[in-house]
Amino acid sequence: MTIFNDKTGSPDEEKEMQQLKDGVAKAKTRLQEGREMPIADEVDEKIKAKRKDKKR
């Protein structure tokens, strides 16, 4: 899911990263409450992959 900047029309990576981080935070909260959320690890992996891409 790519989020585009409304003004420039280019992909808005900062908004996208923030949404992913929010998703991880929500998922981890659910895990702490005892609800299973395997998606949290998946999203975490996506964030790590994006960071690696940016470092190149």
PDB file of N, CA and C in Angstrom:
ATOM      1  N   MET A   1       0.850  -1.184   0.000  1.00  0.00           N
ATOM      2  CA  MET A   1       0.000   0.000   0.000  1.00  0.00           C
ATOM      3  C   MET A   1       0.889   1.239   0.000  1.00  0.00           C
ATOM      4  N   THR A   2       0.826   1.995  -1.056  1.00  0.00           N
ATOM      5  CA  THR A   2       1.632   3.204  -1.147  1.00  0.00           C
ATOM      6  C   THR A   2       0.742   4.412  -0.920  1.00  0.00           C
ATOM      7  N   ILE A   3       1.202   5.305  -0.077  1.00  0.00           N
ATOM      8  CA  ILE A   3       0.468   6.538   0.195  1.00  0.00           C
ATOM      9  C   ILE A   3       1.128   7.642  -0.618  1.00  0.00           C
ATOM     10  N   PHE A   4       0.316   8.409  -1.338  1.00  0.00           N
ATOM     11  CA  PHE A   4       0.857   9.471  -2.166  1.00  0.00           C
ATOM     12  C   PHE A   4       0.640  10.823  -1.512  1.00  0.00           C
ATOM     13  N   ASN A   5       1.613  11.701  -1.670  1.00  0.00           N
ATOM     14  CA  ASN A   5       1.525  13.060  -1.167  1.00  0.00           C
ATOM     15  C   ASN A   5       0.461  13.793  -1.981  1.00  0.00           C
ATOM     16  N   ASP A   6      -0.472  14.446  -1.289  1.00  0.00           N
ATOM     17  CA  ASP A   6      -1.580  15.116  -1.965  1.00  0.00           C
ATOM     18  C   ASP A   6      -1.108  16.234  -2.893  1.00  0.00           C
ATOM     19  N   LYS A   7      -0.075  16.961  -2.497  1.00  0.00           N
ATOM     20  CA  LYS A   7       0.374  18.116  -3.277  1.00  0.00           C
ATOM     21  C   LYS A   7       1.247  17.715  -4.460  1.00  0.00           C
ATOM     22  N   THR A   8       2.208  16.833  -4.234  1.00  0.00           N
ATOM     23  CA  THR A   8       3.172  16.518  -5.288  1.00  0.00           C
ATOM     24  C   THR A   8       2.779  15.311  -6.121  1.00  0.00           C
ATOM     25  N   GLY A   9       1.957  14.438  -5.550  1.00  0.00           N
ATOM     26  CA  GLY A   9       1.562  13.242  -6.284  1.00  0.00           C
ATOM     27  C   GLY A   9       2.609  12.139  -6.225  1.00  0.00           C
ATOM     28  N   SER A  10       3.713  12.411  -5.532  1.00  0.00           N
ATOM     29  CA  SER A  10       4.756  11.388  -5.412  1.00  0.00           C
ATOM     30  C   SER A  10       4.509  10.550  -4.151  1.00  0.00           C
ATOM     31  N   PRO A  11       5.072   9.354  -4.090  1.00  0.00           N
ATOM     32  CA  PRO A  11       4.863   8.520  -2.899  1.00  0.00           C
ATOM     33  C   PRO A  11       5.341   9.236  -1.634  1.00  0.00           C
ATOM     34  N   ASP A  12       4.508   9.227  -0.610  1.00  0.00           N
ATOM     35  CA  ASP A  12       4.826   9.902   0.653  1.00  0.00           C
ATOM     36  C   ASP A  12       5.302   8.855   1.647  1.00  0.00           C
ATOM     37  N   GLU A  13       6.615   8.625   1.673  1.00  0.00           N
ATOM     38  CA  GLU A  13       7.172   7.554   2.495  1.00  0.00           C
ATOM     39  C   GLU A  13       7.043   7.836   3.983  1.00  0.00           C
ATOM     40  N   GLU A  14       7.111   9.116   4.374  1.00  0.00           N
ATOM     41  CA  GLU A  14       7.011   9.432   5.801  1.00  0.00           C
ATOM     42  C   GLU A  14       5.639   9.072   6.342  1.00  0.00           C
ATOM     43  N   LYS A  15       4.577   9.432   5.601  1.00  0.00           N
ATOM     44  CA  LYS A  15       3.220   9.082   6.029  1.00  0.00           C
ATOM     45  C   LYS A  15       3.065   7.573   6.086  1.00  0.00           C
ATOM     46  N   GLU A  16       3.614   6.905   5.080  1.00  0.00           N
ATOM     47  CA  GLU A  16       3.521   5.452   4.990  1.00  0.00           C
ATOM     48  C   GLU A  16       4.215   4.801   6.187  1.00  0.00           C
ATOM     49  N   MET A  17       5.410   5.281   6.518  1.00  0.00           N
ATOM     50  CA  MET A  17       6.157   4.739   7.655  1.00  0.00           C
ATOM     51  C   MET A  17       5.378   4.964   8.952  1.00  0.00           C
ATOM     52  N   GLN A  18       4.782   6.155   9.086  1.00  0.00           N
ATOM     53  CA  GLN A  18       4.036   6.457  10.304  1.00  0.00           C
ATOM     54  C   GLN A  18       2.845   5.524  10.446  1.00  0.00           C
ATOM     55  N   GLN A  19       2.157   5.256   9.329  1.00  0.00           N
ATOM     56  CA  GLN A  19       1.013   4.344   9.378  1.00  0.00           C
ATOM     57  C   GLN A  19       1.456   2.944   9.769  1.00  0.00           C
ATOM     58  N   LEU A  20       2.583   2.499   9.228  1.00  0.00           N
ATOM     59  CA  LEU A  20       3.100   1.175   9.575  1.00  0.00           C
ATOM     60  C   LEU A  20       3.454   1.123  11.055  1.00  0.00           C
ATOM     61  N   LYS A  21       4.110   2.177  11.549  1.00  0.00           N
ATOM     62  CA  LYS A  21       4.487   2.217  12.965  1.00  0.00           C
ATOM     63  C   LYS A  21       3.247   2.199  13.856  1.00  0.00           C
ATOM     64  N   ASP A  22       2.214   2.962  13.461  1.00  0.00           N
ATOM     65  CA  ASP A  22       0.965   2.967  14.228  1.00  0.00           C
ATOM     66  C   ASP A  22       0.357   1.577  14.247  1.00  0.00           C
ATOM     67  N   GLY A  23       0.403   0.903  13.111  1.00  0.00           N
ATOM     68  CA  GLY A  23      -0.130  -0.457  13.014  1.00  0.00           C
ATOM     69  C   GLY A  23       0.611  -1.410  13.925  1.00  0.00           C
ATOM     70  N   VAL A  24       1.933  -1.281  13.979  1.00  0.00           N
ATOM     71  CA  VAL A  24       2.742  -2.139  14.851  1.00  0.00           C
ATOM     72  C   VAL A  24       2.396  -1.858  16.308  1.00  0.00           C
ATOM     73  N   ALA A  25       2.268  -0.579  16.652  1.00  0.00           N
ATOM     74  CA  ALA A  25       1.950  -0.210  18.032  1.00  0.00           C
ATOM     75  C   ALA A  25       0.599  -0.790  18.449  1.00  0.00           C
ATOM     76  N   LYS A  26      -0.404  -0.672  17.564  1.00  0.00           N
ATOM     77  CA  LYS A  26      -1.731  -1.230  17.859  1.00  0.00           C
ATOM     78  C   LYS A  26      -1.658  -2.739  18.013  1.00  0.00           C
ATOM     79  N   ALA A  27      -0.913  -3.372  17.111  1.00  0.00           N
ATOM     80  CA  ALA A  27      -0.810  -4.831  17.134  1.00  0.00           C
ATOM     81  C   ALA A  27      -0.115  -5.305  18.404  1.00  0.00           C
ATOM     82  N   LYS A  28       0.941  -4.596  18.803  1.00  0.00           N
ATOM     83  CA  LYS A  28       1.659  -4.980  20.021  1.00  0.00           C
ATOM     84  C   LYS A  28       0.774  -4.785  21.244  1.00  0.00           C
ATOM     85  N   THR A  29      -0.049  -3.733  21.239  1.00  0.00           N
ATOM     86  CA  THR A  29      -0.978  -3.498  22.340  1.00  0.00           C
ATOM     87  C   THR A  29      -1.958  -4.663  22.427  1.00  0.00           C
ATOM     88  N   ARG A  30      -2.459  -5.095  21.282  1.00  0.00           N
ATOM     89  CA  ARG A  30      -3.385  -6.234  21.258  1.00  0.00           C
ATOM     90  C   ARG A  30      -2.717  -7.486  21.799  1.00  0.00           C
ATOM     91  N   LEU A  31      -1.447  -7.686  21.446  1.00  0.00           N
ATOM     92  CA  LEU A  31      -0.712  -8.852  21.940  1.00  0.00           C
ATOM     93  C   LEU A  31      -0.614  -8.801  23.459  1.00  0.00           C
ATOM     94  N   GLN A  32      -0.338  -7.616  23.999  1.00  0.00           N
ATOM     95  CA  GLN A  32      -0.218  -7.460  25.449  1.00  0.00           C
ATOM     96  C   GLN A  32      -1.557  -7.725  26.128  1.00  0.00           C
ATOM     97  N   GLU A  33      -2.636  -7.416  25.444  1.00  0.00           N
ATOM     98  CA  GLU A  33      -3.967  -7.659  26.004  1.00  0.00           C
ATOM     99  C   GLU A  33      -4.369  -9.120  25.858  1.00  0.00           C
ATOM    100  N   GLY A  34      -3.523  -9.901  25.219  1.00  0.00           N
ATOM    101  CA  GLY A  34      -3.789 -11.332  25.118  1.00  0.00           C
ATOM    102  C   GLY A  34      -4.425 -11.762  23.811  1.00  0.00           C
ATOM    103  N   ARG A  35      -4.628 -10.817  22.899  1.00  0.00           N
ATOM    104  CA  ARG A  35      -5.189 -11.186  21.595  1.00  0.00           C
ATOM    105  C   ARG A  35      -4.042 -11.483  20.650  1.00  0.00           C
ATOM    106  N   GLU A  36      -4.152 -12.572  19.935  1.00  0.00           N
ATOM    107  CA  GLU A  36      -3.081 -12.951  19.005  1.00  0.00           C
ATOM    108  C   GLU A  36      -3.078 -12.022  17.799  1.00  0.00           C
ATOM    109  N   MET A  37      -1.904 -11.545  17.438  1.00  0.00           N
ATOM    110  CA  MET A  37      -1.776 -10.677  16.265  1.00  0.00           C
ATOM    111  C   MET A  37      -0.496 -11.004  15.509  1.00  0.00           C
ATOM    112  N   PRO A  38      -0.487 -12.069  14.716  1.00  0.00           N
ATOM    113  CA  PRO A  38       0.725 -12.410  13.973  1.00  0.00           C
ATOM    114  C   PRO A  38       1.095 -11.359  12.926  1.00  0.00           C
ATOM    115  N   ILE A  39       0.149 -10.485  12.595  1.00  0.00           N
ATOM    116  CA  ILE A  39       0.394  -9.455  11.584  1.00  0.00           C
ATOM    117  C   ILE A  39       1.468  -8.473  12.071  1.00  0.00           C
ATOM    118  N   ALA A  40       1.572  -8.292  13.387  1.00  0.00           N
ATOM    119  CA  ALA A  40       2.542  -7.341  13.944  1.00  0.00           C
ATOM    120  C   ALA A  40       3.952  -7.656  13.459  1.00  0.00           C
ATOM    121  N   ASP A  41       4.329  -8.922  13.490  1.00  0.00           N
ATOM    122  CA  ASP A  41       5.665  -9.313  13.048  1.00  0.00           C
ATOM    123  C   ASP A  41       5.843  -9.042  11.559  1.00  0.00           C
ATOM    124  N   GLU A  42       4.773  -9.290  10.813  1.00  0.00           N
ATOM    125  CA  GLU A  42       4.811  -9.073   9.366  1.00  0.00           C
ATOM    126  C   GLU A  42       5.060  -7.595   9.052  1.00  0.00           C
ATOM    127  N   VAL A  43       4.332  -6.716   9.730  1.00  0.00           N
ATOM    128  CA  VAL A  43       4.473  -5.279   9.504  1.00  0.00           C
ATOM    129  C   VAL A  43       5.852  -4.817   9.968  1.00  0.00           C
ATOM    130  N   ASP A  44       6.316  -5.376  11.091  1.00  0.00           N
ATOM    131  CA  ASP A  44       7.656  -5.062  11.596  1.00  0.00           C
ATOM    132  C   ASP A  44       8.710  -5.373  10.535  1.00  0.00           C
ATOM    133  N   GLU A  45       8.546  -6.510   9.872  1.00  0.00           N
ATOM    134  CA  GLU A  45       9.488  -6.909   8.816  1.00  0.00           C
ATOM    135  C   GLU A  45       9.456  -5.908   7.662  1.00  0.00           C
ATOM    136  N   LYS A  46       8.250  -5.420   7.323  1.00  0.00           N
ATOM    137  CA  LYS A  46       8.120  -4.448   6.234  1.00  0.00           C
ATOM    138  C   LYS A  46       8.888  -3.174   6.572  1.00  0.00           C
ATOM    139  N   ILE A  47       8.768  -2.731   7.834  1.00  0.00           N
ATOM    140  CA  ILE A  47       9.464  -1.517   8.261  1.00  0.00           C
ATOM    141  C   ILE A  47      10.970  -1.722   8.161  1.00  0.00           C
ATOM    142  N   LYS A  48      11.452  -2.858   8.634  1.00  0.00           N
ATOM    143  CA  LYS A  48      12.890  -3.140   8.582  1.00  0.00           C
ATOM    144  C   LYS A  48      13.376  -3.175   7.134  1.00  0.00           C
ATOM    145  N   ALA A  49      12.579  -3.763   6.253  1.00  0.00           N
ATOM    146  CA  ALA A  49      12.945  -3.844   4.837  1.00  0.00           C
ATOM    147  C   ALA A  49      13.032  -2.441   4.231  1.00  0.00           C
ATOM    148  N   LYS A  50      12.077  -1.580   4.572  1.00  0.00           N
ATOM    149  CA  LYS A  50      12.084  -0.213   4.047  1.00  0.00           C
ATOM    150  C   LYS A  50      13.319   0.537   4.530  1.00  0.00           C
ATOM    151  N   ARG A  51      13.675   0.357   5.800  1.00  0.00           N
ATOM    152  CA  ARG A  51      14.854   1.034   6.344  1.00  0.00           C
ATOM    153  C   ARG A  51      16.106   0.586   5.608  1.00  0.00           C
ATOM    154  N   LYS A  52      16.206  -0.707   5.326  1.00  0.00           N
ATOM    155  CA  LYS A  52      17.370  -1.225   4.604  1.00  0.00           C
ATOM    156  C   LYS A  52      17.441  -0.603   3.213  1.00  0.00           C
ATOM    157  N   ASP A  53      16.268  -0.476   2.560  1.00  0.00           N
ATOM    158  CA  ASP A  53      16.225   0.122   1.224  1.00  0.00           C
ATOM    159  C   ASP A  53      16.716   1.571   1.261  1.00  0.00           C
ATOM    160  N   LYS A  54      16.330   2.304   2.296  1.00  0.00           N
ATOM    161  CA  LYS A  54      16.724   3.713   2.395  1.00  0.00           C
ATOM    162  C   LYS A  54      18.225   3.854   2.618  1.00  0.00           C
ATOM    163  N   LYS A  55      18.828   2.909   3.341  1.00  0.00           N
ATOM    164  CA  LYS A  55      20.256   2.991   3.651  1.00  0.00           C
ATOM    165  C   LYS A  55      21.127   2.753   2.424  1.00  0.00           C
ATOM    166  N   ARG A  56      20.611   2.048   1.434  1.00  0.00           N
ATOM    167  CA  ARG A  56      21.403   1.748   0.226  1.00  0.00           C
ATOM    168  C   ARG A  56      21.673   2.976  -0.609  1.00  0.00           C
TER     169      ARG A  56
END
